Amino acid sequence: MTVHKILFGTYTKRISKGLYEAELDTEARQLQNPTFVGELTNPTYLAISTANKVYAVENRDGQGGVVTFDNTVRPLAEIDAQLSEGSAPAYIGVDESRQLVFAGYYHRGTVESYQIQPDGNLALVTTWQNSGSGPRPEQGSSHIHFANLTPDARLVAVDLGTDEVITFDVAADGQFTEAARFQTEEGFGPRHIRFSPDGQYAYVLGELSSLLSVLKYHAEDGTFEHVMTASTIPADWTAHNGSAALRLSADGRFIYASNRGHNSVVVFKVVNEGAEIERIQFVSSEGEFPRDMNWDQNQDFLVVANQDTDNVTLFSRHHETGELTLLQKDFAIPEGVRVAFEN
């Protein structure tokens, strides 16, 4: 029997108290043992390092930032808090080779880099500020929703507010300098980006437009080039929808995106060596407002967190067809947002 531990980040607007943990029993094919493990305010995103530190977003006394926890004890033990005036980040990425942490601040329009110290604490290196806006009401200013590594160890930031994907060169000490900017179509509202296993293509999810775009990535200079775009929702869906999570299978053959509103996971097949995508499945998230979703190391199972209905849904994944099959839909995690497998 194999049991995987999963950490869940949440909003704490109604009933949640912070971070929760559960187990996936791969033999029983069920989630089990939900446990409250760490009190925080709206820890909607977290990342886990190979040194088993948890980096979680936190709002505290009018300040926001990144809190570091020791993940070897329960409840989680706080060892550092990097907080400053304003709201918390929307995304945290870990650069293991350079021992850096990146944070993308949605409401501030900034990207920060931190050095991981030997004692596990973080030290702020630099803050980069974007500016601009887009045509939709949600695009009044810069909104960084993603900041993480490219396959060739650049940093890429996705700005939902300005319809931009921005590439940076990163120095060993965590300083980074802008290398290129890609402009999506107006009102696309880019949220997350994933790269093909060979690093040739990137897939950008538009939250505001419910679109998924294929981009050609040019490693020599960090630029992107648009190839094609497909919708994440059915053509006859007219009610509100906001796309959220984006996952790409390790073999590069299938892409998964969550739809908040349509309340589904959409599955795309990747063809033409990564350059094209075709939609092959919609499956209900069995709850309302599905946020993050993630899988075990073998990608046999997909776990989806439904924020508004306080439930987590478990699917099995077929490696050959890419399709999802419902296994469990009533597993209780309050206001779930982030799904992070620990092992």
GROMACS .gro file of C-alpha atoms in nm:
model
  343
    1MET     CA    1   0.000   0.000   0.000
    2THR     CA    2   0.126   0.348  -0.089
    3VAL     CA    3   0.002   0.652   0.098
    4HIS     CA    4   0.078   1.001  -0.033
    5LYS     CA    5   0.045   1.306   0.189
    6ILE     CA    6  -0.113   1.620   0.042
    7LEU     CA    7  -0.109   1.976   0.176
    8PHE     CA    8  -0.404   2.204   0.101
    9GLY     CA    9  -0.388   2.582   0.100
   10THR     CA   10  -0.719   2.763   0.155
   11TYR     CA   11  -0.903   3.087   0.192
   12THR     CA   12  -1.006   3.159   0.551
   13LYS     CA   13  -1.309   3.373   0.470
   14ARG     CA   14  -1.577   3.143   0.612
   15ILE     CA   15  -1.485   2.825   0.796
   16SER     CA   16  -1.123   2.738   0.718
   17LYS     CA   17  -0.844   2.804   0.970
   18GLY     CA   18  -0.547   2.775   0.734
   19LEU     CA   19  -0.348   2.477   0.607
   20TYR     CA   20  -0.483   2.122   0.598
   21GLU     CA   21  -0.332   1.784   0.522
   22ALA     CA   22  -0.480   1.460   0.391
   23GLU     CA   23  -0.366   1.124   0.260
   24LEU     CA   24  -0.420   0.948  -0.071
   25ASP     CA   25  -0.432   0.570  -0.035
   26THR     CA   26  -0.341   0.449  -0.383
   27GLU     CA   27  -0.457   0.092  -0.313
   28ALA     CA   28  -0.801   0.193  -0.183
   29ARG     CA   29  -0.803   0.478  -0.438
   30GLN     CA   30  -0.944   0.714  -0.178
   31LEU     CA   31  -0.854   1.031   0.010
   32GLN     CA   32  -0.852   0.994   0.387
   33ASN     CA   33  -0.764   1.150   0.725
   34PRO     CA   34  -0.816   1.525   0.673
   35THR     CA   35  -0.620   1.712   0.940
   36PHE     CA   36  -0.573   2.079   1.031
   37VAL     CA   37  -0.198   2.145   1.043
   38GLY     CA   38  -0.126   2.518   1.042
   39GLU     CA   39  -0.311   2.839   1.131
   40LEU     CA   40  -0.272   3.117   0.874
   41THR     CA   41  -0.486   3.386   0.711
   42ASN     CA   42  -0.580   3.307   0.350
   43PRO     CA   43  -0.282   3.079   0.273
   44THR     CA   44  -0.404   3.034  -0.085
   45TYR     CA   45  -0.071   2.919  -0.221
   46LEU     CA   46   0.226   2.720  -0.095
   47ALA     CA   47   0.534   2.545  -0.227
   48ILE     CA   48   0.737   2.263  -0.072
   49SER     CA   49   1.116   2.248  -0.112
   50THR     CA   50   1.329   1.935  -0.132
   51ALA     CA   51   1.464   2.034   0.212
   52ASN     CA   52   1.104   1.984   0.333
   53LYS     CA   53   1.029   2.346   0.404
   54VAL     CA   54   0.683   2.481   0.329
   55TYR     CA   55   0.667   2.834   0.188
   56ALA     CA   56   0.313   2.968   0.226
   57VAL     CA   57   0.148   3.301   0.148
   58GLU     CA   58   0.016   3.487   0.449
   59ASN     CA   59  -0.176   3.803   0.541
   60ARG     CA   60  -0.095   3.932   0.889
   61ASP     CA   61  -0.178   4.268   1.051
   62GLY     CA   62  -0.208   4.457   0.723
   63GLN     CA   63   0.103   4.296   0.583
   64GLY     CA   64   0.150   4.018   0.330
   65GLY     CA   65   0.431   3.790   0.228
   66VAL     CA   66   0.587   3.447   0.259
   67VAL     CA   67   0.602   3.238   0.576
   68THR     CA   68   0.847   2.947   0.606
   69PHE     CA   69   0.751   2.632   0.797
   70ASP     CA   70   0.932   2.318   0.905
   71ASN     CA   71   0.730   2.041   0.740
   72THR     CA   72   0.869   1.762   0.960
   73VAL     CA   73   0.651   1.842   1.262
   74ARG     CA   74   0.277   1.875   1.325
   75PRO     CA   75   0.140   2.126   1.361
   76LEU     CA   76   0.371   2.297   1.112
   77ALA     CA   77   0.640   2.499   1.293
   78GLU     CA   78   0.696   2.855   1.170
   79ILE     CA   79   1.064   2.944   1.130
   80ASP     CA   80   1.051   3.269   0.934
   81ALA     CA   81   0.810   3.535   0.806
   82GLN     CA   82   0.896   3.777   0.524
   83LEU     CA   83   0.613   4.032   0.543
   84SER     CA   84   0.572   4.385   0.412
   85GLU     CA   85   0.293   4.639   0.375
   86GLY     CA   86   0.018   4.524   0.141
   87SER     CA   87  -0.144   4.201   0.033
   88ALA     CA   88   0.011   3.854   0.006
   89PRO     CA   89   0.148   3.688  -0.308
   90ALA     CA   90  -0.063   3.476  -0.542
   91TYR     CA   91   0.220   3.240  -0.634
   92ILE     CA   92   0.544   3.100  -0.491
   93GLY     CA   93   0.813   2.916  -0.687
   94VAL     CA   94   1.126   2.742  -0.559
   95ASP     CA   95   1.456   2.741  -0.749
   96GLU     CA   96   1.640   2.444  -0.597
   97SER     CA   97   1.963   2.479  -0.796
   98ARG     CA   98   2.019   2.842  -0.695
   99GLN     CA   99   1.840   2.808  -0.359
  100LEU     CA  100   1.596   3.089  -0.433
  101VAL     CA  101   1.227   3.150  -0.376
  102PHE     CA  102   1.020   3.365  -0.613
  103ALA     CA  103   0.691   3.531  -0.518
  104GLY     CA  104   0.441   3.685  -0.759
  105TYR     CA  105   0.219   3.951  -0.603
  106TYR     CA  106  -0.120   3.981  -0.773
  107HIS     CA  107  -0.242   4.301  -0.608
  108ARG     CA  108   0.098   4.474  -0.602
  109GLY     CA  109   0.208   4.381  -0.955
  110THR     CA  110   0.550   4.280  -0.828
  111VAL     CA  111   0.786   3.983  -0.840
  112GLU     CA  112   1.022   3.925  -0.547
  113SER     CA  113   1.320   3.694  -0.513
  114TYR     CA  114   1.455   3.560  -0.185
  115GLN     CA  115   1.768   3.365  -0.099
  116ILE     CA  116   1.717   3.052   0.109
  117GLN     CA  117   1.956   3.079   0.404
  118PRO     CA  118   2.131   2.774   0.559
  119ASP     CA  119   1.896   2.793   0.859
  120GLY     CA  120   1.591   2.784   0.629
  121ASN     CA  121   1.506   3.152   0.666
  122LEU     CA  122   1.452   3.370   0.361
  123ALA     CA  123   1.639   3.690   0.277
  124LEU     CA  124   1.480   3.932   0.031
  125VAL     CA  125   1.707   3.997  -0.268
  126THR     CA  126   1.509   4.223  -0.500
  127THR     CA  127   1.163   4.346  -0.598
  128TRP     CA  128   1.057   4.408  -0.959
  129GLN     CA  129   0.753   4.624  -1.032
  130ASN     CA  130   0.538   4.604  -1.343
  131SER     CA  131   0.288   4.864  -1.465
  132GLY     CA  132   0.010   4.880  -1.718
  133SER     CA  133  -0.349   4.765  -1.758
  134GLY     CA  134  -0.587   4.578  -1.987
  135PRO     CA  135  -0.935   4.627  -2.136
  136ARG     CA  136  -1.137   4.418  -1.889
  137PRO     CA  137  -1.267   4.546  -1.553
  138GLU     CA  138  -1.033   4.304  -1.370
  139GLN     CA  139  -0.733   4.452  -1.553
  140GLY     CA  140  -0.710   4.796  -1.394
  141SER     CA  141  -0.346   4.744  -1.302
  142SER     CA  142  -0.065   4.490  -1.310
  143HIS     CA  143  -0.159   4.155  -1.154
  144ILE     CA  144   0.128   3.903  -1.138
  145HIS     CA  145  -0.030   3.557  -1.104
  146PHE     CA  146   0.270   3.330  -1.168
  147ALA     CA  147   0.648   3.351  -1.118
  148ASN     CA  148   0.857   3.039  -1.172
  149LEU     CA  149   1.135   2.886  -1.380
  150THR     CA  150   1.150   2.814  -1.751
  151PRO     CA  151   1.312   2.482  -1.858
  152ASP     CA  152   1.637   2.672  -1.923
  153ALA     CA  153   1.634   2.825  -1.572
  154ARG     CA  154   1.511   3.170  -1.665
  155LEU     CA  155   1.231   3.323  -1.460
  156VAL     CA  156   0.893   3.374  -1.626
  157ALA     CA  157   0.619   3.594  -1.481
  158VAL     CA  158   0.259   3.597  -1.600
  159ASP     CA  159   0.067   3.925  -1.564
  160LEU     CA  160  -0.311   3.887  -1.576
  161GLY     CA  161  -0.364   4.263  -1.558
  162THR     CA  162  -0.145   4.367  -1.849
  163ASP     CA  163  -0.187   4.058  -2.075
  164GLU     CA  164   0.187   3.990  -2.064
  165VAL     CA  165   0.428   3.700  -2.023
  166ILE     CA  166   0.764   3.840  -1.910
  167THR     CA  167   1.096   3.651  -1.919
  168PHE     CA  168   1.393   3.733  -1.695
  169ASP     CA  169   1.754   3.626  -1.674
  170VAL     CA  170   1.843   3.523  -1.319
  171ALA     CA  171   2.183   3.563  -1.152
  172ALA     CA  172   2.318   3.316  -0.897
  173ASP     CA  173   2.248   3.560  -0.613
  174GLY     CA  174   1.880   3.600  -0.708
  175GLN     CA  175   1.902   3.929  -0.893
  176PHE     CA  176   1.703   3.916  -1.216
  177THR     CA  177   1.682   4.135  -1.525
  178GLU     CA  178   1.412   4.154  -1.789
  179ALA     CA  179   1.495   3.965  -2.109
  180ALA     CA  180   1.173   3.967  -2.313
  181ARG     CA  181   0.800   4.046  -2.312
  182PHE     CA  182   0.522   3.863  -2.491
  183GLN     CA  183   0.185   4.032  -2.535
  184THR     CA  184  -0.122   3.805  -2.547
  185GLU     CA  185  -0.439   3.913  -2.722
  186GLU     CA  186  -0.621   4.191  -2.536
  187GLY     CA  187  -0.833   4.073  -2.246
  188PHE     CA  188  -0.677   3.724  -2.248
  189GLY     CA  189  -0.599   3.758  -1.877
  190PRO     CA  190  -0.308   3.510  -1.857
  191ARG     CA  191  -0.284   3.325  -1.526
  192HIS     CA  192  -0.048   3.025  -1.544
  193ILE     CA  193   0.209   2.881  -1.786
  194ARG     CA  194   0.355   2.531  -1.837
  195PHE     CA  195   0.629   2.409  -2.070
  196SER     CA  196   0.658   2.102  -2.289
  197PRO     CA  197   0.913   1.844  -2.170
  198ASP     CA  198   1.157   1.944  -2.445
  199GLY     CA  199   1.120   2.315  -2.364
  200GLN     CA  200   1.013   2.399  -2.719
  201TYR     CA  201   0.657   2.505  -2.640
  202ALA     CA  202   0.468   2.677  -2.360
  203TYR     CA  203   0.099   2.663  -2.277
  204VAL     CA  204  -0.060   2.975  -2.129
  205LEU     CA  205  -0.399   2.968  -1.959
  206GLY     CA  206  -0.621   3.276  -1.986
  207GLU     CA  207  -0.832   3.315  -1.674
  208LEU     CA  208  -1.048   3.601  -1.803
  209SER     CA  209  -1.093   3.464  -2.155
  210SER     CA  210  -1.124   3.089  -2.080
  211LEU     CA  211  -0.864   3.027  -2.350
  212LEU     CA  212  -0.551   2.814  -2.368
  213SER     CA  213  -0.272   2.929  -2.599
  214VAL     CA  214   0.023   2.740  -2.741
  215LEU     CA  215   0.341   2.949  -2.764
  216LYS     CA  216   0.674   2.863  -2.925
  217TYR     CA  217   0.953   2.928  -2.675
  218HIS     CA  218   1.287   3.053  -2.809
  219ALA     CA  219   1.550   2.960  -2.553
  220GLU     CA  220   1.824   3.165  -2.718
  221ASP     CA  221   1.662   3.495  -2.612
  222GLY     CA  222   1.364   3.402  -2.390
  223THR     CA  223   1.101   3.521  -2.638
  224PHE     CA  224   0.762   3.364  -2.713
  225GLU     CA  225   0.569   3.336  -3.037
  226HIS     CA  226   0.196   3.260  -3.063
  227VAL     CA  227   0.103   2.935  -3.240
  228MET     CA  228  -0.265   2.864  -3.167
  229THR     CA  229  -0.544   2.910  -2.914
  230ALA     CA  230  -0.835   2.690  -2.802
  231SER     CA  231  -1.128   2.742  -2.564
  232THR     CA  232  -1.143   2.572  -2.224
  233ILE     CA  233  -1.526   2.577  -2.218
  234PRO     CA  234  -1.800   2.453  -2.453
  235ALA     CA  235  -1.907   2.689  -2.731
  236ASP     CA  236  -2.260   2.713  -2.588
  237TRP     CA  237  -2.147   2.808  -2.234
  238THR     CA  238  -2.257   3.170  -2.179
  239ALA     CA  239  -2.248   3.203  -1.799
  240HIS     CA  240  -1.942   3.333  -1.615
  241ASN     CA  241  -1.625   3.124  -1.618
  242GLY     CA  242  -1.273   3.181  -1.498
  243SER     CA  243  -1.001   2.930  -1.579
  244ALA     CA  244  -0.768   2.855  -1.289
  245ALA     CA  245  -0.521   2.567  -1.267
  246LEU     CA  246  -0.305   2.431  -1.547
  247ARG     CA  247  -0.124   2.095  -1.547
  248LEU     CA  248   0.080   1.920  -1.817
  249SER     CA  249   0.150   1.548  -1.800
  250ALA     CA  250   0.514   1.448  -1.764
  251ASP     CA  251   0.515   1.290  -2.111
  252GLY     CA  252   0.386   1.616  -2.258
  253ARG     CA  253   0.086   1.445  -2.420
  254PHE     CA  254  -0.203   1.587  -2.216
  255ILE     CA  255  -0.300   1.921  -2.063
  256TYR     CA  256  -0.555   1.972  -1.784
  257ALA     CA  257  -0.723   2.299  -1.685
  258SER     CA  258  -0.986   2.378  -1.423
  259ASN     CA  259  -1.291   2.595  -1.502
  260ARG     CA  260  -1.451   2.801  -1.223
  261GLY     CA  261  -1.810   2.862  -1.326
  262HIS     CA  262  -1.842   2.575  -1.570
  263ASN     CA  263  -1.709   2.378  -1.268
  264SER     CA  264  -1.513   2.129  -1.471
  265VAL     CA  265  -1.173   1.996  -1.563
  266VAL     CA  266  -1.104   2.013  -1.935
  267VAL     CA  267  -0.855   1.774  -2.093
  268PHE     CA  268  -0.655   1.854  -2.407
  269LYS     CA  269  -0.448   1.617  -2.617
  270VAL     CA  270  -0.115   1.759  -2.739
  271VAL     CA  271  -0.029   1.676  -3.100
  272ASN     CA  272   0.216   1.776  -3.372
  273GLU     CA  273   0.517   1.746  -3.141
  274GLY     CA  274   0.374   1.996  -2.894
  275ALA     CA  275   0.258   2.263  -3.138
  276GLU     CA  276  -0.115   2.186  -3.135
  277ILE     CA  277  -0.383   2.103  -2.880
  278GLU     CA  278  -0.725   1.944  -2.920
  279ARG     CA  279  -0.994   1.918  -2.653
  280ILE     CA  280  -1.088   1.559  -2.571
  281GLN     CA  281  -1.284   1.564  -2.243
  282PHE     CA  282  -1.486   1.767  -1.997
  283VAL     CA  283  -1.543   1.617  -1.653
  284SER     CA  284  -1.741   1.777  -1.370
  285SER     CA  285  -1.533   1.888  -1.073
  286GLU     CA  286  -1.823   1.765  -0.854
  287GLY     CA  287  -1.823   2.096  -0.669
  288GLU     CA  288  -1.824   2.470  -0.721
  289PHE     CA  289  -1.531   2.694  -0.812
  290PRO     CA  290  -1.250   2.441  -0.868
  291ARG     CA  291  -0.915   2.604  -0.802
  292ASP     CA  292  -0.583   2.422  -0.799
  293MET     CA  293  -0.545   2.056  -0.892
  294ASN     CA  294  -0.245   1.830  -0.870
  295TRP     CA  295  -0.132   1.472  -0.902
  296ASP     CA  296   0.086   1.209  -0.742
  297GLN     CA  297   0.437   1.150  -0.873
  298ASN     CA  298   0.321   0.880  -1.115
  299GLN     CA  299   0.031   1.100  -1.231
  300ASP     CA  300  -0.213   0.812  -1.177
  301PHE     CA  301  -0.450   1.031  -0.972
  302LEU     CA  302  -0.567   1.394  -0.998
  303VAL     CA  303  -0.690   1.582  -0.691
  304VAL     CA  304  -0.911   1.890  -0.746
  305ALA     CA  305  -1.005   2.143  -0.474
  306ASN     CA  306  -1.351   2.305  -0.495
  307GLN     CA  307  -1.335   2.631  -0.300
  308ASP     CA  308  -1.702   2.725  -0.266
  309THR     CA  309  -1.840   2.380  -0.177
  310ASP     CA  310  -1.559   2.285   0.065
  311ASN     CA  311  -1.492   1.953  -0.104
  312VAL     CA  312  -1.204   1.785  -0.282
  313THR     CA  313  -1.256   1.549  -0.576
  314LEU     CA  314  -1.034   1.256  -0.671
  315PHE     CA  315  -0.996   1.122  -1.025
  316SER     CA  316  -0.794   0.840  -1.173
  317ARG     CA  317  -0.600   0.926  -1.489
  318HIS     CA  318  -0.556   0.696  -1.787
  319HIS     CA  319  -0.199   0.730  -1.912
  320GLU     CA  320  -0.277   0.628  -2.271
  321THR     CA  321  -0.598   0.822  -2.334
  322GLY     CA  322  -0.537   1.102  -2.083
  323GLU     CA  323  -0.897   1.081  -1.968
  324LEU     CA  324  -1.014   1.121  -1.609
  325THR     CA  325  -1.252   0.892  -1.417
  326LEU     CA  326  -1.428   0.999  -1.097
  327LEU     CA  327  -1.329   0.807  -0.783
  328GLN     CA  328  -1.437   1.028  -0.490
  329LYS     CA  329  -1.624   1.357  -0.467
  330ASP     CA  330  -1.729   1.421  -0.108
  331PHE     CA  331  -1.395   1.463   0.070
  332ALA     CA  332  -1.417   1.764   0.303
  333ILE     CA  333  -1.149   2.035   0.292
  334PRO     CA  334  -1.280   2.386   0.373
  335GLU     CA  335  -1.235   2.663   0.113
  336GLY     CA  336  -0.968   2.461  -0.070
  337VAL     CA  337  -0.745   2.643  -0.317
  338ARG     CA  338  -0.395   2.492  -0.342
  339VAL     CA  339  -0.314   2.121  -0.378
  340ALA     CA  340   0.049   2.018  -0.311
  341PHE     CA  341   0.167   1.657  -0.288
  342GLU     CA  342   0.439   1.610  -0.028
  343ASN     CA  343   0.572   1.277  -0.149
   0.00000   0.00000   0.00000
